[in-house]
Coordinates of C-alpha atoms in Angstrom, one line a residue:
X293 CA 71.6 85.4 101.7
X294 CA 73.0 88.4 103.2
X295 CA 76.6 88.7 104.9
X296 CA 76.7 92.2 106.7
X297 CA 78.3 93.5 109.8
X298 CA 77.6 96.7 111.6
X299 CA 81.1 98.8 112.2
X300 CA 79.9 101.9 113.7
X301 CA 76.6 103.3 114.6
X302 CA 74.5 103.4 111.2
X303 CA 77.6 102.2 109.4
X304 CA 77.5 98.9 108.0
X305 CA 80.0 96.7 105.9
X306 CA 78.5 95.2 103.1
X307 CA 81.5 93.9 101.3
X308 CA 82.3 90.5 100.4
X309 CA 85.2 88.0 100.8
X310 CA 86.9 86.6 97.8
X311 CA 88.8 83.4 98.6
X312 CA 89.0 82.2 94.7
X313 CA 91.2 84.9 93.6
X314 CA 94.7 83.3 93.6
X315 CA 96.6 86.5 92.4
X316 CA 95.9 90.2 93.2
X317 CA 96.1 92.2 90.1
X318 CA 96.8 89.1 88.6
X319 CA 100.3 89.4 90.0
X320 CA 100.8 88.9 94.1
X321 CA 99.6 85.5 95.5
X322 CA 96.8 85.2 97.7
X323 CA 97.2 82.3 100.0
X324 CA 94.1 83.6 102.2
X325 CA 92.0 85.7 99.6
X326 CA 90.9 89.2 99.9
X327 CA 88.3 91.0 101.0
X328 CA 86.5 93.8 99.2
X329 CA 84.9 96.4 101.4
X330 CA 82.2 98.4 100.9
X331 CA 80.1 100.4 103.5
X332 CA 76.9 102.1 103.5
X333 CA 76.5 105.3 106.0
X334 CA 72.7 105.5 107.1
X335 CA 71.2 108.9 107.8
X336 CA 68.9 111.3 106.2
X337 CA 70.7 110.5 102.8
X338 CA 71.8 106.9 102.4
X339 CA 75.3 106.8 101.4
X340 CA 77.5 103.5 100.0
X341 CA 80.9 103.9 100.0
X342 CA 82.8 102.3 96.9
X343 CA 81.7 98.8 95.4
X344 CA 83.4 95.5 95.3
X345 CA 84.8 93.4 92.1
X346 CA 82.3 92.0 89.5
X347 CA 82.9 88.4 90.7
X348 CA 81.3 89.0 94.2
X349 CA 78.0 91.1 92.7
X350 CA 75.6 88.8 93.6
X351 CA 76.4 88.9 97.4
X352 CA 76.9 92.6 97.3
X353 CA 73.5 93.2 95.8
X354 CA 71.8 91.5 98.2
X355 CA 74.2 92.9 101.3
X356 CA 73.1 96.4 100.0
X357 CA 69.5 95.7 99.9
X358 CA 69.3 94.1 103.2
X359 CA 71.1 97.0 105.1
X360 CA 68.8 99.5 103.2
X361 CA 65.9 97.8 104.3
X362 CA 63.5 99.4 101.4
X363 CA 65.0 102.9 101.8
X364 CA 66.4 104.5 98.6
X365 CA 69.9 105.0 98.0
X366 CA 70.9 108.9 97.7
X367 CA 74.7 108.4 96.6
X368 CA 77.5 106.2 95.8
X369 CA 80.9 107.6 96.6
X370 CA 83.8 106.4 94.3
X371 CA 87.2 107.2 96.0
X372 CA 88.7 104.4 93.9
X373 CA 87.9 103.5 90.2
X374 CA 90.0 100.3 90.1
X375 CA 88.0 97.0 88.9
X376 CA 88.1 95.5 92.6
X377 CA 85.9 97.9 93.6
X378 CA 84.2 99.7 90.6
X379 CA 83.2 96.2 89.0
X380 CA 79.6 96.5 90.4
X381 CA 79.1 100.3 90.2
X382 CA 77.3 100.1 86.9
X383 CA 74.8 97.7 88.5
X384 CA 74.4 99.9 91.8
X385 CA 73.4 102.8 89.5
X386 CA 71.0 100.8 87.2
X387 CA 69.4 99.0 90.7
X388 CA 68.8 102.6 92.2
X389 CA 67.8 104.7 89.5
X390 CA 68.0 107.9 91.8
X391 CA 71.5 107.0 93.2
X392 CA 74.0 110.1 92.4
X393 CA 77.8 109.2 91.5
X394 CA 80.1 111.0 93.3
X395 CA 83.8 111.6 92.4
X396 CA 86.2 113.9 91.3
X397 CA 86.8 114.5 87.2
X398 CA 89.1 111.7 86.9
X399 CA 87.0 109.0 88.7
X400 CA 84.0 110.2 86.5
X401 CA 86.4 109.8 83.4
X402 CA 87.7 106.7 84.2
X403 CA 84.1 105.4 84.9
X404 CA 83.2 106.3 81.6
X405 CA 86.5 104.5 80.3
X406 CA 85.5 101.3 82.1
X407 CA 81.7 101.3 81.1
X408 CA 81.8 103.4 77.8
X409 CA 78.7 101.7 76.3
X410 CA 76.4 102.6 79.4
X411 CA 74.0 105.6 79.0
X412 CA 73.9 107.3 82.1
X413 CA 73.0 110.9 82.0
X414 CA 75.2 113.8 83.1
X415 CA 72.8 114.6 85.9
X416 CA 73.9 110.9 87.3
X417 CA 77.3 112.7 88.1
X418 CA 78.5 115.0 90.9
X419 CA 82.0 116.1 90.4
X420 CA 83.6 117.0 93.6
X421 CA 87.0 118.8 94.4
X422 CA 89.9 118.7 97.2
X423 CA 88.2 119.8 100.3
X424 CA 84.7 119.8 99.2
X425 CA 82.1 118.7 101.6
X426 CA 78.7 117.0 101.6
X427 CA 76.0 117.3 104.4
X428 CA 73.8 114.0 104.5
X429 CA 71.9 114.6 107.9
X430 CA 73.7 114.4 111.0
X431 CA 76.9 113.5 109.5
X432 CA 79.2 115.6 107.1
X433 CA 81.6 114.2 104.6
X434 CA 84.7 116.2 103.7
X435 CA 86.7 114.6 100.6
X436 CA 90.3 114.5 100.5
X437 CA 92.4 114.2 97.2
X438 CA 95.3 111.3 97.3
X439 CA 96.5 111.2 94.1
X440 CA 98.6 108.2 93.6
X441 CA 97.8 106.4 96.3
X442 CA 97.5 104.3 94.6
X443 CA 95.9 105.3 91.4
X444 CA 95.6 108.8 90.0
X445 CA 92.1 109.5 90.6
X446 CA 91.9 108.5 94.6
X447 CA 90.5 110.7 97.2
X448 CA 89.5 109.9 100.9
X449 CA 86.4 110.8 102.8
X450 CA 86.8 112.3 106.2
X451 CA 83.5 112.3 108.3
X452 CA 83.9 115.4 110.3
X453 CA 81.4 115.1 113.1
X454 CA 82.9 112.0 114.3
X455 CA 85.7 112.0 113.0
X456 CA 85.6 108.8 110.9
X457 CA 88.1 108.5 107.9
X458 CA 87.2 106.4 104.7
X459 CA 90.6 105.7 103.2
X460 CA 90.2 103.8 99.9
X461 CA 93.0 101.4 99.5
X462 CA 95.4 102.9 102.1
X463 CA 95.8 100.9 105.3
X464 CA 94.2 97.7 103.6
X465 CA 95.6 94.6 103.5
X466 CA 95.7 91.1 102.1
X467 CA 93.6 88.2 103.7
X468 CA 89.8 87.8 104.1
X469 CA 87.7 89.0 107.1
X470 CA 87.6 85.7 109.6
X471 CA 84.5 86.6 111.7
X472 CA 86.0 89.9 113.3
X473 CA 86.0 92.9 111.3
X474 CA 87.9 94.9 113.9
X475 CA 91.6 95.0 113.3
X476 CA 92.3 94.7 117.2
X477 CA 91.6 91.1 116.9
X478 CA 94.5 90.8 114.3
X479 CA 97.3 93.2 114.9
X480 CA 99.1 91.0 117.4
X481 CA 99.4 88.4 114.5
X482 CA 102.6 88.5 113.0
X483 CA 101.4 86.6 109.8
X484 CA 98.6 89.4 109.3
X485 CA 101.3 92.2 109.6
X486 CA 103.2 90.2 107.1
X487 CA 100.7 90.3 104.8
X488 CA 99.5 93.9 105.5
X489 CA 103.1 94.9 105.1
X490 CA 103.2 93.0 101.6
X491 CA 99.9 94.5 100.5
X492 CA 101.6 97.9 100.9
X493 CA 105.0 97.8 99.7
X494 CA 104.1 95.7 96.5
X495 CA 100.8 97.8 96.0
X496 CA 101.6 101.1 97.3
X497 CA 105.3 101.6 98.3
X498 CA 106.5 103.3 95.3
X499 CA 104.0 105.9 95.9
X500 CA 105.9 106.6 99.6
X501 CA 106.0 110.5 99.1
X502 CA 102.3 110.8 98.2
X503 CA 101.5 108.7 101.3
X504 CA 103.7 111.1 103.6
X505 CA 101.7 114.2 101.8
X506 CA 98.3 112.2 102.9
X507 CA 99.7 111.5 106.3
X508 CA 100.6 115.3 106.6
X509 CA 97.0 116.5 105.3
X510 CA 95.5 114.6 107.8
X511 CA 97.6 115.1 110.6
X512 CA 95.5 117.5 112.6
X513 CA 92.1 115.5 112.3
X514 CA 90.9 113.5 114.9
X515 CA 90.4 110.1 113.8
X516 CA 88.1 107.8 115.8
X517 CA 88.0 104.9 112.7
X518 CA 89.6 104.2 109.7
X519 CA 87.6 102.2 106.9
X520 CA 90.1 100.9 104.1
X521 CA 88.6 99.3 101.1
X522 CA 90.2 96.1 101.8
X523 CA 91.4 94.0 105.2
X524 CA 89.7 95.1 108.9
X525 CA 88.8 98.2 110.3
X526 CA 90.5 100.3 112.8
X527 CA 88.0 101.5 115.5
X528 CA 90.2 101.9 118.4
X529 CA 93.0 104.0 119.7
X530 CA 95.8 100.9 119.9
X531 CA 94.6 99.9 116.3
X532 CA 94.7 103.3 114.7
X533 CA 98.0 104.4 116.3
X534 CA 99.6 100.7 115.4
X535 CA 98.7 101.2 111.5
X536 CA 99.6 105.2 111.3
X537 CA 103.3 104.3 112.9
X538 CA 103.8 101.3 110.3
X539 CA 102.5 103.6 107.3
X540 CA 105.3 106.4 108.9
X541 CA 107.9 103.9 108.6
X542 CA 106.8 102.3 105.1
X543 CA 106.2 105.7 103.6
X544 CA 109.6 107.1 104.4
X545 CA 111.3 103.9 103.5
X546 CA 112.7 102.9 107.2
X547 CA 113.5 99.7 108.6
X548 CA 111.3 98.1 110.9
X549 CA 113.5 95.4 112.4
X550 CA 117.2 95.3 112.7
X551 CA 118.4 92.1 111.3
X552 CA 119.9 90.8 108.1
X553 CA 118.0 89.6 104.8
X554 CA 119.9 87.1 102.6
X555 CA 118.6 87.1 99.3
X556 CA 120.3 84.4 96.9
X557 CA 120.0 81.9 94.1
X558 CA 121.6 79.2 93.0
X559 CA 122.1 76.3 90.3
X560 CA 124.1 73.8 92.0
X561 CA 124.3 74.5 95.7
X562 CA 127.6 76.4 95.9
X563 CA 126.1 79.5 96.1
X564 CA 123.5 78.8 98.4
X565 CA 126.1 77.1 100.5
X566 CA 127.9 80.3 100.8
X567 CA 124.8 82.2 101.9
X568 CA 124.0 79.2 104.9
X569 CA 127.7 79.9 105.9
X570 CA 127.5 83.7 106.4
X571 CA 124.0 83.2 108.1
X572 CA 125.9 80.9 110.5
X573 CA 128.9 83.4 111.0
X574 CA 126.0 86.1 111.7
X575 CA 124.5 83.8 114.2
X576 CA 127.9 82.8 116.2
X577 CA 128.2 86.9 116.5
X578 CA 125.0 86.9 117.9
X579 CA 122.7 88.3 115.6
X580 CA 119.2 87.6 116.1
X581 CA 117.0 88.1 112.9
X582 CA 118.4 86.2 110.2
X583 CA 116.2 85.3 107.1
X584 CA 117.5 83.6 103.7
X585 CA 115.3 83.8 100.9
X586 CA 116.1 81.9 97.5
X587 CA 114.4 84.3 94.4
X588 CA 114.1 81.3 92.3
X589 CA 111.5 79.5 94.7
X590 CA 109.6 82.3 96.4
X591 CA 106.6 84.9 95.2
X592 CA 108.7 88.1 94.6
X593 CA 106.3 90.1 96.9
X594 CA 107.4 88.2 100.0
X595 CA 110.8 88.8 99.6
X596 CA 110.4 92.5 98.7
X597 CA 108.4 92.9 101.8
X598 CA 111.3 91.7 103.9
X599 CA 113.7 93.9 101.8
X600 CA 111.8 96.7 103.2
X601 CA 111.2 95.3 106.8
X602 CA 115.0 94.5 107.3
X603 CA 117.7 96.9 108.2
X604 CA 120.4 95.0 106.4
X605 CA 120.1 93.2 103.2
X606 CA 123.1 90.7 101.5
X607 CA 122.5 90.4 97.9
X608 CA 123.9 87.2 96.1
X609 CA 125.0 87.9 92.6
X610 CA 125.3 84.8 90.6
X611 CA 126.6 84.9 87.1
X612 CA 124.6 83.1 84.6
X613 CA 125.9 83.0 80.9
X614 CA 128.2 86.0 81.8
X615 CA 125.2 88.3 83.0
X616 CA 123.0 88.4 86.4
X617 CA 121.1 85.1 87.1
X618 CA 117.9 86.0 85.2
X619 CA 115.5 85.6 88.4
X620 CA 118.0 87.8 90.8
X621 CA 118.0 90.6 87.7
X622 CA 114.0 90.5 87.6
X623 CA 113.6 90.5 91.5
X624 CA 116.4 93.5 91.9
X625 CA 114.3 95.5 89.0
X626 CA 110.8 95.0 90.7
X627 CA 112.6 95.6 94.2
X628 CA 113.6 99.1 92.8
X629 CA 110.2 99.7 91.7
X630 CA 108.9 99.7 94.9
X631 CA 111.0 103.0 95.6
X632 CA 113.3 100.8 97.5
X633 CA 116.3 102.9 99.1
X634 CA 118.5 104.0 102.3
X635 CA 119.2 100.5 103.4
X636 CA 122.5 99.0 104.3
X637 CA 123.5 96.4 101.6
X638 CA 126.3 93.9 101.1
X639 CA 127.2 91.6 98.3
X640 CA 128.2 87.8 97.8
X641 CA 129.3 87.5 94.2
X642 CA 129.9 83.8 92.2
X643 CA 131.5 84.6 88.9
X644 CA 132.3 81.1 88.0
X645 CA 133.7 81.4 84.4
X646 CA 133.6 84.8 84.0
X647 CA 130.8 87.5 83.6
X648 CA 129.5 91.2 85.3
X649 CA 126.9 89.9 87.5
X650 CA 128.2 91.9 90.6
X651 CA 128.4 95.1 88.2
X652 CA 124.8 94.6 86.9
X653 CA 123.3 94.1 90.3
X654 CA 125.0 97.1 91.6
X655 CA 123.9 99.4 88.9
X656 CA 120.1 98.2 89.4
X657 CA 120.4 99.0 92.8
X658 CA 122.3 102.6 92.3
X659 CA 119.5 104.8 92.6
X660 CA 118.7 103.8 96.3
X661 CA 121.3 105.8 97.7
X662 CA 122.3 102.7 99.9
X663 CA 125.2 102.3 102.2
X664 CA 127.5 99.8 101.5
X665 CA 129.0 97.4 104.2
X666 CA 131.9 95.3 104.3
X667 CA 134.0 94.0 101.5
X668 CA 132.3 92.0 98.5
X669 CA 132.8 88.1 99.4
X670 CA 133.5 86.6 95.6
X671 CA 134.3 83.0 95.0
X672 CA 134.7 81.2 92.0
X673 CA 132.2 78.7 91.4
X674 CA 132.7 77.2 95.0
X675 CA 134.5 78.5 98.2
X676 CA 137.7 77.4 99.2
X677 CA 138.8 76.9 102.8
X678 CA 141.1 79.6 103.3
X679 CA 138.2 82.1 102.2
X680 CA 136.3 81.2 105.7
X681 CA 138.2 84.4 107.2
X682 CA 136.8 86.5 104.2
X683 CA 133.4 85.5 105.1
X684 CA 133.9 86.0 108.6
X685 CA 135.1 89.3 108.2
X686 CA 131.8 90.2 106.2
X687 CA 129.9 89.1 108.9
X688 CA 131.5 91.0 111.6
X689 CA 131.3 94.3 109.5
X690 CA 127.6 93.6 109.1
X691 CA 127.3 92.7 112.9
X692 CA 129.3 95.9 113.8
X693 CA 127.2 98.1 111.5
X694 CA 123.7 96.6 113.1
X695 CA 125.2 97.6 116.6
X696 CA 125.5 101.0 115.8
X697 CA 122.0 101.2 114.1
X698 CA 119.2 103.0 116.0
X699 CA 115.7 101.7 114.9

């Protein structure tokens, strides 16, 4: 049974939903799955834009067959060779023997790496270069190379006659398609935006410079619709402006929200109590956006996304065997790996019977060129009553810093 949707005149979504996948790239948890988007453009030449994961092969092949309705497939344009999109491409090439694989030199190389035993002749491959165009009838496709957004072979496709942008993994998001495929039905939902941000920060985030290069490259293009490889389609002016603005902030490592994200760990509750007290003091000073996250209990991808969202972070460095608590150490290294920088940060340190956890935390974050706010709040095993003023002073320093920021 087919499951397709018309997304533009003579353009059809032939992708699939995957609710069974528990971790994207076997790393990032998926409470509500993910969609694999693929599109057919019907013209004098019929074009398939990318494929889907091999787990969804049966539905995908039925979708393609249904939309073609007996017509042949002329091209499959492979913008991204990651297996969640290329896991079905060999079946497409075998099912449609006249179909040509359109890709750049690296995507053709990657195809032969993933499918070393398939004997497709070189005539099945069309190698394109940056800026090349392919006329398919009324429509004309222009190829825009976007290396490291987020694989080295990635390119995107701009349909020049109507201003349609096929954006590979850029502008994608976690979550399945729930009836609606248009982004306008999702963008006012905070939980959807959280999943969109979590997708970008954890999958693409470290390549912010490459994303800004891409945005500059297409800044002069008239874009009337964006078709990503995951998540909904942006086909109205407000939705397009919304996601372009978010990508500008994310790619340039700008905070979205003025607020405080307190990231802690605690073995016996004393360090957690200090974190709660700081949050309470911030509340008493009128700080509205406060979030506390326990690295020992929450998937890192959520905390990392919040760390990029908020203007101010408080990292709680707790000693464990004279080193930094292992999960905090792992979290900070993963956070830095997403390109995290230019934030206003503060520290709580619990040194108990000695150690260098605070020094380790600061050294991990050092490359981010952050601004340090307030004096480090340091406790030995647990807070004493005369330290309440110290934690109040840290809260005041953070509040003053928030008041002086413009976001």
